[in-house]
Short mmCIF file of C-alpha atoms in Angstrom, two decimals:
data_model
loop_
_atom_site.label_atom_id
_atom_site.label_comp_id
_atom_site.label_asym_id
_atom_site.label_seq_id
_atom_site.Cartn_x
_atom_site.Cartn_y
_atom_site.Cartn_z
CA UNK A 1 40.32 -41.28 -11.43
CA UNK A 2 38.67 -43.99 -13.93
CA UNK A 3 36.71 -45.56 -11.29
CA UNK A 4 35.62 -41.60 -10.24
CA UNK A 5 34.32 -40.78 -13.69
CA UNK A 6 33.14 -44.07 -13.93
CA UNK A 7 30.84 -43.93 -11.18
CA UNK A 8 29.82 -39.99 -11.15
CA UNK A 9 30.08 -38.72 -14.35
CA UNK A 10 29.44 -41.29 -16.95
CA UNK A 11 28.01 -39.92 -20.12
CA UNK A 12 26.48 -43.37 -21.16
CA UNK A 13 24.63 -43.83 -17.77
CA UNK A 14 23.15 -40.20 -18.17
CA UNK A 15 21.98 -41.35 -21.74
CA UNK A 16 20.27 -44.05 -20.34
CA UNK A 17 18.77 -42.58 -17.45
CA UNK A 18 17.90 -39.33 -19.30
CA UNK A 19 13.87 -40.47 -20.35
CA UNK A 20 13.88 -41.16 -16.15
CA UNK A 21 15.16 -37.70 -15.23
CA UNK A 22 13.27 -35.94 -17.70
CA UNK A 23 9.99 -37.49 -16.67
CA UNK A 24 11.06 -36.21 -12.78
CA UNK A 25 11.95 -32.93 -14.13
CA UNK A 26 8.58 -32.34 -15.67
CA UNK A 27 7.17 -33.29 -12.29
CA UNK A 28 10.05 -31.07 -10.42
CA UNK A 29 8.49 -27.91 -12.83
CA UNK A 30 4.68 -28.62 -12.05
CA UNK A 31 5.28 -29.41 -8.91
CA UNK A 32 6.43 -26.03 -8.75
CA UNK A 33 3.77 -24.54 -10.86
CA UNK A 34 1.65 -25.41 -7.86
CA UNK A 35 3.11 -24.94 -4.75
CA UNK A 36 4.42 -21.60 -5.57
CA UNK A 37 1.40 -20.00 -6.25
CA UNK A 38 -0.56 -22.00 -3.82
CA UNK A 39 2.18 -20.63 -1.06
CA UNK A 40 2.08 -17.15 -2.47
CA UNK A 41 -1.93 -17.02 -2.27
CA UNK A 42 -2.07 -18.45 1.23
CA UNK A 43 1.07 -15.88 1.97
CA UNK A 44 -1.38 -13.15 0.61
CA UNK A 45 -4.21 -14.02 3.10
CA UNK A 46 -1.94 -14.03 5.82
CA UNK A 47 -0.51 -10.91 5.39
CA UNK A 48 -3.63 -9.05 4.74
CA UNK A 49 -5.26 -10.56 8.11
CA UNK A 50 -2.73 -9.27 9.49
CA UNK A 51 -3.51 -5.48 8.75
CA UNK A 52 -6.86 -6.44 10.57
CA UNK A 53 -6.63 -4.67 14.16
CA UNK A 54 -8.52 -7.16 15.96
CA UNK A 55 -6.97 -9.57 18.70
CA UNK A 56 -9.31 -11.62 18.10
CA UNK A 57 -7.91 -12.51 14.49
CA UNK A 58 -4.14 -11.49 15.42
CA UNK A 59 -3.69 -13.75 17.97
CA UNK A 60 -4.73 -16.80 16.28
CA UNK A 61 -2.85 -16.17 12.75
CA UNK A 62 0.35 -15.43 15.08
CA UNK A 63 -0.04 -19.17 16.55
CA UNK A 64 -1.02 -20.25 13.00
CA UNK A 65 1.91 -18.15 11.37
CA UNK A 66 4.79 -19.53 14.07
CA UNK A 67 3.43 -23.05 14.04
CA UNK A 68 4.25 -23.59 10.55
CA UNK A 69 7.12 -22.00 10.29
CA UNK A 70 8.83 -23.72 12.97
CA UNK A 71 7.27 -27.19 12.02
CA UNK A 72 9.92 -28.89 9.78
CA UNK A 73 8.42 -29.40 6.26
CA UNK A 74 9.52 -32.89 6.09
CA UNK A 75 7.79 -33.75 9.39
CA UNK A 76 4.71 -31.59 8.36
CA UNK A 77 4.57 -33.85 5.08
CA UNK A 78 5.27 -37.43 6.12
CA UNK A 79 2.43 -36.18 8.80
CA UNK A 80 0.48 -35.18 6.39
CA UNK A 81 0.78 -38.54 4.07
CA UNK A 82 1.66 -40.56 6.37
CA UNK A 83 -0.39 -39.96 9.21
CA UNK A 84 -3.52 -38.29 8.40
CA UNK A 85 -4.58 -41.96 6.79
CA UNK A 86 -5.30 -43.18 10.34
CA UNK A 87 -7.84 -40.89 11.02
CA UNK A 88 -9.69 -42.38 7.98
CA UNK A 89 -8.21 -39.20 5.59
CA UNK A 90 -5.96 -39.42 2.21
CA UNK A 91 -4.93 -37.20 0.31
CA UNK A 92 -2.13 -38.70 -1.69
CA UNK A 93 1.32 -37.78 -2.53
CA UNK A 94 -0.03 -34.86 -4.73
CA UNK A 95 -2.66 -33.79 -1.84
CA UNK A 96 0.10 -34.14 0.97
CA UNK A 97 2.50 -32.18 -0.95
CA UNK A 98 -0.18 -29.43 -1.88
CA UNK A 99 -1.12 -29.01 1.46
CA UNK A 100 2.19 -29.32 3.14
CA UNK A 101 3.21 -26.36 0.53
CA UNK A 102 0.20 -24.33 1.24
CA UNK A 103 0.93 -24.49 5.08
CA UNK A 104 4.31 -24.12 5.41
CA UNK A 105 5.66 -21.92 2.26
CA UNK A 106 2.79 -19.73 3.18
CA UNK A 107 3.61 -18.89 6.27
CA UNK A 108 6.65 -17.81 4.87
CA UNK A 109 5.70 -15.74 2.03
CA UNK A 110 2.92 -14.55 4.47
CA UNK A 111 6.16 -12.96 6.70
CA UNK A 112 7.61 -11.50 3.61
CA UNK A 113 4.06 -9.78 2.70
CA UNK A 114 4.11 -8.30 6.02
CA UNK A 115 6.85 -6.71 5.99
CA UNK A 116 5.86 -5.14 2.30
CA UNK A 117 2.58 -3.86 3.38
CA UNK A 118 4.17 -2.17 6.86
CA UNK A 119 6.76 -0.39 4.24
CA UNK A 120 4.09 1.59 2.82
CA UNK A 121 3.47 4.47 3.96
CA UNK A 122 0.13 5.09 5.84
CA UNK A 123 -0.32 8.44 3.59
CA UNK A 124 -1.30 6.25 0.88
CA UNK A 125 -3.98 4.69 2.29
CA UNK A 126 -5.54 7.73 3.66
CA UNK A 127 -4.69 9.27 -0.18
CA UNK A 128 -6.67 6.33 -1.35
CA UNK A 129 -9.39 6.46 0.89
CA UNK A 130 -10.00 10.05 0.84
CA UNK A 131 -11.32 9.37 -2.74
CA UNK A 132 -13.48 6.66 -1.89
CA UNK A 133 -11.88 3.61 -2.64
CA UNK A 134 -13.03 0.71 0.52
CA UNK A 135 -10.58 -0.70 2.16
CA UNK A 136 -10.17 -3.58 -0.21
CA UNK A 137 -9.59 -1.81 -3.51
CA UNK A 138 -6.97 0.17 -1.44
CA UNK A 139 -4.76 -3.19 -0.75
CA UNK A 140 -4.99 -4.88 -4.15
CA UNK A 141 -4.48 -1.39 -6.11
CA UNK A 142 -2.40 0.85 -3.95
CA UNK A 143 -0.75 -1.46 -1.11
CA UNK A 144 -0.12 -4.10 -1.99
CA UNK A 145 1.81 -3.52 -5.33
CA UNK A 146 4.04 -0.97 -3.46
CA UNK A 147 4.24 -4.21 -0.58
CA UNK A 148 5.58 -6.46 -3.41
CA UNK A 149 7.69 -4.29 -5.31
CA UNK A 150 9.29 -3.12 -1.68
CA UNK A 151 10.15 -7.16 -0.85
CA UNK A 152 10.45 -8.29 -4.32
CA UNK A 153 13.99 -9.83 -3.65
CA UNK A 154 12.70 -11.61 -0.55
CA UNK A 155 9.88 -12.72 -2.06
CA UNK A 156 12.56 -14.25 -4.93
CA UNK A 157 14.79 -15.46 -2.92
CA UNK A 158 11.75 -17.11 -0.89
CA UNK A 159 10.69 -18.91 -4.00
CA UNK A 160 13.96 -20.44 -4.93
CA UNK A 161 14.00 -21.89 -1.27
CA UNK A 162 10.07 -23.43 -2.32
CA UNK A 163 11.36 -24.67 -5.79
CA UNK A 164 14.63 -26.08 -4.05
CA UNK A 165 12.31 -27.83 -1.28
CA UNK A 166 10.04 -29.81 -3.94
CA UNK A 167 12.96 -32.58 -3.70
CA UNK A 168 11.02 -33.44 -0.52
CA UNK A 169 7.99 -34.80 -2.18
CA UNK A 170 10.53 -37.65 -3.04
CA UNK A 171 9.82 -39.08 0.63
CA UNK A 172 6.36 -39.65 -0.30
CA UNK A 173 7.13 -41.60 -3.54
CA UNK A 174 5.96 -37.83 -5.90
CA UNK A 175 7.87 -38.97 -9.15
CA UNK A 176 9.65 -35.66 -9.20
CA UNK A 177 13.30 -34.95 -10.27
CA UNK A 178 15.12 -36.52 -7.06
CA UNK A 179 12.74 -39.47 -6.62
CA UNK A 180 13.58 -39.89 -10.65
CA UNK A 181 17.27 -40.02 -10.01
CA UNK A 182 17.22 -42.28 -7.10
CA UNK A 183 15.11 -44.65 -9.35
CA UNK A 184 17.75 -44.34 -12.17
CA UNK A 185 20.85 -44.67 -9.77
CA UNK A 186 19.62 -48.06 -8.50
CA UNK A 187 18.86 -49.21 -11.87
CA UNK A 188 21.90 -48.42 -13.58
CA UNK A 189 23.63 -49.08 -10.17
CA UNK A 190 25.48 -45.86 -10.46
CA UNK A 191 25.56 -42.66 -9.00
CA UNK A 192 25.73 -40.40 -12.30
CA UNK A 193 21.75 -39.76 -12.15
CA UNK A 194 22.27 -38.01 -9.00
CA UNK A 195 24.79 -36.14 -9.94
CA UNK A 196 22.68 -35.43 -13.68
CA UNK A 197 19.84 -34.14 -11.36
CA UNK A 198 21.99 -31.71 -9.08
CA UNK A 199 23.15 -30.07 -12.74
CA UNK A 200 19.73 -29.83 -13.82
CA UNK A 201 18.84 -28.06 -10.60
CA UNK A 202 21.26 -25.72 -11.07
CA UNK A 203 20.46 -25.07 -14.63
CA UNK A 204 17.28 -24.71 -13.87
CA UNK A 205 17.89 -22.21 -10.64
CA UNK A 206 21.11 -20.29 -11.45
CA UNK A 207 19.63 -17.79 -13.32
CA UNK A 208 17.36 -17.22 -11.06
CA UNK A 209 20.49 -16.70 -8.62
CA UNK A 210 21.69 -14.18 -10.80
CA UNK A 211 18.72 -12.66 -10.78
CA UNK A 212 18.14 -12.20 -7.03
CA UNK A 213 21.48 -10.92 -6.89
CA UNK A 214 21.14 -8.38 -9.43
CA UNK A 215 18.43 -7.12 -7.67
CA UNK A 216 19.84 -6.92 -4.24
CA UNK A 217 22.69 -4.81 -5.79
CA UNK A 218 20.40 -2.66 -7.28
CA UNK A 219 18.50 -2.24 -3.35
CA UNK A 220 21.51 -1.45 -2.39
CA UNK A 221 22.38 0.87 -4.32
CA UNK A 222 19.37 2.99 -4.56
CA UNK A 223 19.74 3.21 -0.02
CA UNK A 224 23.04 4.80 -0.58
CA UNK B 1 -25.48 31.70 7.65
CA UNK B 2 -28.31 32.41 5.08
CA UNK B 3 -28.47 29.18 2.92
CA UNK B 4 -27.33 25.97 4.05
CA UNK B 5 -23.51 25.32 5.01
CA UNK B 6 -22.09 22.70 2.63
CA UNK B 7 -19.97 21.52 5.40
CA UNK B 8 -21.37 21.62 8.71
CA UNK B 9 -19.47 20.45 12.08
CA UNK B 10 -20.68 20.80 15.79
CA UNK B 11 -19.34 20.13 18.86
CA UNK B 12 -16.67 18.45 17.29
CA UNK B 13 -14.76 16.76 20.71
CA UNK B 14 -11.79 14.03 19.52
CA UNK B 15 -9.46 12.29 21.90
CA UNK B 16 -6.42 10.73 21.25
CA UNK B 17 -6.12 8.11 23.93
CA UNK B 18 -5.96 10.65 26.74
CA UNK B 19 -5.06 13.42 24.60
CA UNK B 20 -7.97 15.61 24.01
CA UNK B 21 -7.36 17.18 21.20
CA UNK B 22 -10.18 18.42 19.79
CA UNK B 23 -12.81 20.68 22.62
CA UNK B 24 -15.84 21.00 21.33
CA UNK B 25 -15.56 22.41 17.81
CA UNK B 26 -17.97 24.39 15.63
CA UNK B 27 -17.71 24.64 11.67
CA UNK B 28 -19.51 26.13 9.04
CA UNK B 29 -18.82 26.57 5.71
CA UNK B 30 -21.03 27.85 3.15
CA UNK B 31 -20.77 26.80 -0.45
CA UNK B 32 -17.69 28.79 -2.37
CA UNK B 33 -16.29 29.99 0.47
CA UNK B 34 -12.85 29.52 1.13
CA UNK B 35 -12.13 29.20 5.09
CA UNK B 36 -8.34 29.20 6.31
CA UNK B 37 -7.54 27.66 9.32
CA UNK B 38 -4.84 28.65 11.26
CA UNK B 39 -3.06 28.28 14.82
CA UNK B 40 0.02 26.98 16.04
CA UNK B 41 0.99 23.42 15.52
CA UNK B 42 -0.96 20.56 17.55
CA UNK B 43 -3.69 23.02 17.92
CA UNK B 44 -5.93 20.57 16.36
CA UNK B 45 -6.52 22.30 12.87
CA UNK B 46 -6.03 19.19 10.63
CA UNK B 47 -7.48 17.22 12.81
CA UNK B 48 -10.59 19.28 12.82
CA UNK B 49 -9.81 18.96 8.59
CA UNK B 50 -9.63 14.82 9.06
CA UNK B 51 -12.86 14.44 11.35
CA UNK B 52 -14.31 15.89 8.00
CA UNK B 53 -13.92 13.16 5.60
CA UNK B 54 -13.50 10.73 8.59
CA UNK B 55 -10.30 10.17 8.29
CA UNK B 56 -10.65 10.25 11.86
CA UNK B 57 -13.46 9.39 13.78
CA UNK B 58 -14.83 12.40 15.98
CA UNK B 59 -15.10 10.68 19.77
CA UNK B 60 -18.31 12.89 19.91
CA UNK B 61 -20.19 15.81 17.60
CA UNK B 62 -21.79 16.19 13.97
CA UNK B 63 -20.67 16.27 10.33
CA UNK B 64 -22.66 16.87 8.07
CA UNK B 65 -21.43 17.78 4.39
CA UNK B 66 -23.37 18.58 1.31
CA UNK B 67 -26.61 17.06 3.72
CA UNK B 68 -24.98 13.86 4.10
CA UNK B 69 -24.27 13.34 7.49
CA UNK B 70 -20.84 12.06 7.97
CA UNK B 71 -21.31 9.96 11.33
CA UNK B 72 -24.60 8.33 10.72
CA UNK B 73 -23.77 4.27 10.42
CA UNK B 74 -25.80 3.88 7.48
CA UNK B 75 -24.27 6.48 5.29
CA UNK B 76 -22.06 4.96 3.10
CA UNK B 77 -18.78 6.56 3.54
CA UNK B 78 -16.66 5.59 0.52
CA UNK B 79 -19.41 7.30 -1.31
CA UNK B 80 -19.90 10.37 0.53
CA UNK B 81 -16.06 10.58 0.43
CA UNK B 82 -16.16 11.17 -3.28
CA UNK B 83 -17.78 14.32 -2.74
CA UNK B 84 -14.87 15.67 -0.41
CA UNK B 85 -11.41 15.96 -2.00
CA UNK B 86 -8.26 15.83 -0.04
CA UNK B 87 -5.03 17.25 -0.28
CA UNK B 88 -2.40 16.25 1.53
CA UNK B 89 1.10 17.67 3.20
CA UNK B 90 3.45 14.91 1.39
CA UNK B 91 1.38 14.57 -1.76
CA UNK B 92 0.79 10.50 -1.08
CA UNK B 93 1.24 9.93 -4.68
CA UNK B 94 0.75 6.53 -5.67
CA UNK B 95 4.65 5.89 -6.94
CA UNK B 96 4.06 2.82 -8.81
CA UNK B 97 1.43 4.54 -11.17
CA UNK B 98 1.70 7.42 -13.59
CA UNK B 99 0.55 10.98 -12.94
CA UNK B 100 -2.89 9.79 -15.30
CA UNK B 101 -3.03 6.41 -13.46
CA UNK B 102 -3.01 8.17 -10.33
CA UNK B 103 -5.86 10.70 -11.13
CA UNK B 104 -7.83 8.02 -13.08
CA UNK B 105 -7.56 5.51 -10.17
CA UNK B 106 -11.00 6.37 -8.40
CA UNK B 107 -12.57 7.17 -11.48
CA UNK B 108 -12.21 3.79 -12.35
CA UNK B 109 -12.70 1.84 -9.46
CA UNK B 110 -15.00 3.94 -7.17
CA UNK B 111 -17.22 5.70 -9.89
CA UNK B 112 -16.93 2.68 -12.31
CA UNK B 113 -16.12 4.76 -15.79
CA UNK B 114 -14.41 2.75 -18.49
CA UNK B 115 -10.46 3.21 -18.98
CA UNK B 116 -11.07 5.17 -22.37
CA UNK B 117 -13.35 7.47 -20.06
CA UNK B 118 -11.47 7.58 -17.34
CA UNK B 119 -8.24 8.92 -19.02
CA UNK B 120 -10.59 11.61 -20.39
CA UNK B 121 -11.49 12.94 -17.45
CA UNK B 122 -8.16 12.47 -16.04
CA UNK B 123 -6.52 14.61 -18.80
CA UNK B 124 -8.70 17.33 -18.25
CA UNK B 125 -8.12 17.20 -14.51
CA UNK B 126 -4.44 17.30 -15.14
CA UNK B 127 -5.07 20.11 -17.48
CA UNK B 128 -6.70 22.08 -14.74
CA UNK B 129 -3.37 21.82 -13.27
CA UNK B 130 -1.63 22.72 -16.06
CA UNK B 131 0.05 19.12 -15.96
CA UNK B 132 -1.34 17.41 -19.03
CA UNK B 133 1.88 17.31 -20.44
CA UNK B 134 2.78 14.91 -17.79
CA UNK B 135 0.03 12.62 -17.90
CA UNK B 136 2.84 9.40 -18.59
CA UNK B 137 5.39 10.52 -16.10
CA UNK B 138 5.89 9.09 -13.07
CA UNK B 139 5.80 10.79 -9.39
CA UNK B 140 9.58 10.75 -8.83
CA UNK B 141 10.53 12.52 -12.01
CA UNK B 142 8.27 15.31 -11.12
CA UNK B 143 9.35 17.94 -8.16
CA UNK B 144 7.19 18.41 -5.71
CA UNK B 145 5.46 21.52 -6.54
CA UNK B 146 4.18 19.22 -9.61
CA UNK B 147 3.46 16.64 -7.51
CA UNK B 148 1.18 18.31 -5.61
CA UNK B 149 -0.86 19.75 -8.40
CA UNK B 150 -1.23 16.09 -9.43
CA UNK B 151 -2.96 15.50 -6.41
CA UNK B 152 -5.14 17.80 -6.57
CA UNK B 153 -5.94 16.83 -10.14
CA UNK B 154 -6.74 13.31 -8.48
CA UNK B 155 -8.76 14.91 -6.24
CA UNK B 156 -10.58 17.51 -8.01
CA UNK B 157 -11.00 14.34 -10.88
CA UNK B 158 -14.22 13.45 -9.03
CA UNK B 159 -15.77 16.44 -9.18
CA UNK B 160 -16.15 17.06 -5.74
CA UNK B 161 -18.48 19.70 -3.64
CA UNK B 162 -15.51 20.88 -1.02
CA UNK B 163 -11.56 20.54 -1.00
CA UNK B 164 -9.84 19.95 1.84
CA UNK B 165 -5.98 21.42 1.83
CA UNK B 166 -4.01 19.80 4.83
CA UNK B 167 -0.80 21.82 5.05
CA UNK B 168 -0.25 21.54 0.82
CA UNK B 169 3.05 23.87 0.84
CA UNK B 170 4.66 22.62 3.67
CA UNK B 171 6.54 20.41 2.07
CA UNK B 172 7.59 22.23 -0.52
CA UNK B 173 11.03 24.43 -1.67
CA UNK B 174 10.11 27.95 -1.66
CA UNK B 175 10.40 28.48 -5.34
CA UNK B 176 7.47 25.58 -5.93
CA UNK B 177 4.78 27.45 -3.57
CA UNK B 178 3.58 29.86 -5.98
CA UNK B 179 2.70 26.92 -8.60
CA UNK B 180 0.41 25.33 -5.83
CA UNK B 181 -0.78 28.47 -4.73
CA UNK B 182 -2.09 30.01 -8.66
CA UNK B 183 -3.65 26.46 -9.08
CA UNK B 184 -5.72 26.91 -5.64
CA UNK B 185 -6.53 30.41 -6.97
CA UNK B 186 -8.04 29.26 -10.31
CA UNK B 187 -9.78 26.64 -8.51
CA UNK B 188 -11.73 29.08 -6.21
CA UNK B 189 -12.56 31.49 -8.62
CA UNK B 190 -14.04 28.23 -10.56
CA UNK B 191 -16.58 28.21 -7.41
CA UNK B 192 -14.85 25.32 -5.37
CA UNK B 193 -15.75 25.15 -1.67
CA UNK B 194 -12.43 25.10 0.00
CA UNK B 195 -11.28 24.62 3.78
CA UNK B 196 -7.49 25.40 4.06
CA UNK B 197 -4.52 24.25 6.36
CA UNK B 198 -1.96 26.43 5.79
CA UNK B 199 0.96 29.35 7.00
CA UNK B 200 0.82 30.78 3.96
CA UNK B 201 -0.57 33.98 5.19
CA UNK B 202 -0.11 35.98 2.11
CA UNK B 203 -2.39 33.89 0.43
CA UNK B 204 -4.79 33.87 3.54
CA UNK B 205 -5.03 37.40 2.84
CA UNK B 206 -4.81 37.42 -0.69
CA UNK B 207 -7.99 35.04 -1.04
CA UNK B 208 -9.54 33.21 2.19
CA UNK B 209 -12.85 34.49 2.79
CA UNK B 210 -12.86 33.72 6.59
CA UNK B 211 -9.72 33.10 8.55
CA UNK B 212 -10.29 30.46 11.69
CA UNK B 213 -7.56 30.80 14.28
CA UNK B 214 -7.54 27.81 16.41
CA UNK B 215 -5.29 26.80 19.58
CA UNK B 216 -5.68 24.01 21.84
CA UNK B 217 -8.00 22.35 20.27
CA UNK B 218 -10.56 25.26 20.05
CA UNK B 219 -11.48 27.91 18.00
CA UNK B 220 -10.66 31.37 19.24
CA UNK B 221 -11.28 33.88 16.64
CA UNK B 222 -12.67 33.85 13.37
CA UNK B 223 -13.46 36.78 11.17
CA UNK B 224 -12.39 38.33 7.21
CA UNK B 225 -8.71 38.00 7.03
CA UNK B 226 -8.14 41.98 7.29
CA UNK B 227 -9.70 41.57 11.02
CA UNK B 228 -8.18 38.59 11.80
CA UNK B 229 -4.50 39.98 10.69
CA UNK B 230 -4.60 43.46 11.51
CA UNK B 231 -7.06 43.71 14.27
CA UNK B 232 -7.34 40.52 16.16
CA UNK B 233 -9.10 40.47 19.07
CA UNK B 234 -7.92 37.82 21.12
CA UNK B 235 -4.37 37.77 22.47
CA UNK B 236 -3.41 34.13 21.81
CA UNK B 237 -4.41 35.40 18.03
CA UNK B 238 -2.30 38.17 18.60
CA UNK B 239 0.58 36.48 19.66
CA UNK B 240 0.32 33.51 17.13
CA UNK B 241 -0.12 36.26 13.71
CA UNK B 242 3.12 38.59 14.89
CA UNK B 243 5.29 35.43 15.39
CA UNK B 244 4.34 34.10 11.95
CA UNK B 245 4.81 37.31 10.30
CA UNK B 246 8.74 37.98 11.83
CA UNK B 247 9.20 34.99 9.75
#
């Protein structure tokens, strides 16, 4: 039982490694700051292409929209910072893990979109059209706030699953909160900074647990 | 037709895939007059009412409204649309806005006013409808006879030259008709151009100026609604107005 606390939960190694975490958990929250909206925005273009009738856009965004989703995100990455340097183009950690994002969390919240915008009704747009608005002005105003409020717990639950998946820009040496606990565990040679960083992820995502869950409840409820 | 039509349709033809729904279909409306169309469902009456603001595209024919014509490439439509409320069956209330967000909408983004201007004109379109005490409120706390006078305040917000009324009772209890029905009233004796969608023969009688009896995707009879519902002339007319009235 010593040897257990000793080697998982040992308050002086988590003093010591604490500057270390804290340093990867600034980098954990703007890595998020980017790749969240970054995958949200490239969701939004997605799923408003895909309102387009024309084959000759469908057909392509459906290869584009399936490619990335079934492409791991830690192959797409490594690819994209590992590989892409031997055709002569680097984009660093940062530039891997921005693109990797963009590609693969926006296919995703591209999905999610989809799925908002076919929930409303098609009366509304011919409401909104009737009194002039173009087609534009009748997604951002009318459509598509209905689209988001109608998948809003998808669209949650999508983002913890993005914020959760930053721990893969560890692989490409991005000093986030996991890379920062793997440096401290094999300094301190001791496995309390991973188990400091698993508590700070959940501190940082349970409430955002309880808030998905809340807001299922609530779906629920108002079907009944 | 002495002075212009404000709304002017010809050889209206509009298929569906191979559904041809629409044969070849003639309308004129002169400015303040209120037409009704009638005719048993899926005989093509708000269709006709759609190929009017282009909510749906005519296969072949002309629209011309207010002397824009409707069809023509180069018109632009979002404009011209401005000029030709609609009202629809289920409302199509914007949920996630307020009854004034929902009237001030266009003003905003189609005709450009400012928000303080907007809300203005908004509140005074709600007051036609004798709504502006529910400027703040929300679609689903109002019932539906409410509702729809909210969308005709939306509508009527722009000052346009003709309404179109697809079916605006349909949806509604029987004790909310009436509401919709004065409001309609008040707005054609304020001189509004209206082209009507309705069963609501009472009201056909009470104030259309011309009653257009369509079935299968033509028009069969039209005429002043004491013709068309005591003496009509056609048999399918015939047939159509006793069935409506046993109810």
């Amino acid at each position: 039982m010593e040897d257990f606390l000793l080697a998982f939960l040992n308050w002086q190694i988590v003093q010591e490694a604490w500057p270390i975490l804290w340093d990867g958990l600034k980098s954990t929250l703007a890595l998020s700051a980017m790749v969240v909206p970054l995958g949200i925005a490239g969701g939004i273009i997605l799923a408003v292409l895909s309102t387009l009738p024309s084959p000759w856009v469908r057909w392509p965004l459906r290869v584009w929209v399936d490619t990335f989703r079934a492409l791991p995100p830690l192959v797409l990455l490594i690819f994209l910072f590992a590989g892409l340097p031997f055709a002569g183009v680097d984009i660093g950690a940062w530039g891997a893990v921005a693109v990797g994002f963009f590609l693969n969390t926006g296919a995703y919240y591209g999905e999610i979109l989809r799925a908002g915008i076919e929930s409303v009704p098609r009366g509304q747009i011919e409401a909104a059209r009737s009194t002039g608005l173009t087609s534009g002005q009748t997604m951002r105003h009318v459509v598509l706030p209905q689209a988001v409020r109608n998948v809003l717990p998808d669209l949650i639950s999508n983002t913890l699953e993005v914020v959760k998946l930053t721990s893969i820009a560890s692989v490409v040496a991005l000093p986030e909160l996991l890379f920062q606990a793997r440096q401290a565990q094999s300094v301190t040679y001791n496995a309390t900074p991973i188990v400091a960083a698993a508590v700070v992820y959940f501190i940082l995502l349970w409430p955002v647990v309880r808030l998905l869950s809340r807001l299922e409840n609530r779906q629920l409820a108002s079907r009944r | 037709m002495s002075p212009a039509p404000i709304v002017d349709a010809r050889a209206i033809h509009k298929h569906f895939g191979h559904l041809h729904v629409l044969k070849g279909v003639d309308l004129q409306v002169a400015e303040k007059e209120l037409v009704f169309l009638i005719g048993p469902s899926g005989s093509g009456k708000s269709t006709l009412l759609r190929c009017l603001n282009r909510l749906e595209d005519p296969s072949s024919g002309s629209v011309v409204v207010d002397g824009i014509d409707m069809l023509d490439k180069r018109t632009d439509i979002n404009k011209a649309r401005q000029r030709i409320g609609m009202v629809f069956q289920s409302f199509n209330l914007y949920p996630h806005m307020t009854a004034l967000g929902n009237v001030a909408l266009a003003l905003r983004k189609v005709q450009g006013l400012g928000r303080a201007e907007a809300e203005a004109k908004g509140r005074a379109a709600l007051d036609r409808v004798h709504l502006a005490e529910k400027a703040e409120t929300y679609p689903l706390q109002l019932s539906g006879g409410q509702q729809q006078r909210v969308a005709i305040a939306r509508a009527i917000a722009l000052e346009p030259r003709v309404m179109l009324f697809d079916e605006p009772t349909s949806a509604l209890d029987p004790e909310l008709v009436g509401g919709v029905l004065a409001v309609m009233r008040e707005l054609r004796e304020d001189g509004m151009t209206m082209v009507v969608v309705s069963h609501e023969m009472g009201f056909a009688k009470a104030a259309a100026d011309r009653v257009v009896f369509m079935s299968d995707g033509m028009i069969i009879e039209t005429g002043a609604p004491a013709e068309i519902f005591a003496n009509p002339r056609e048999e399918r007319t015939r047939a159509f107005i006793s069935q409506i009235e046993r109810h």
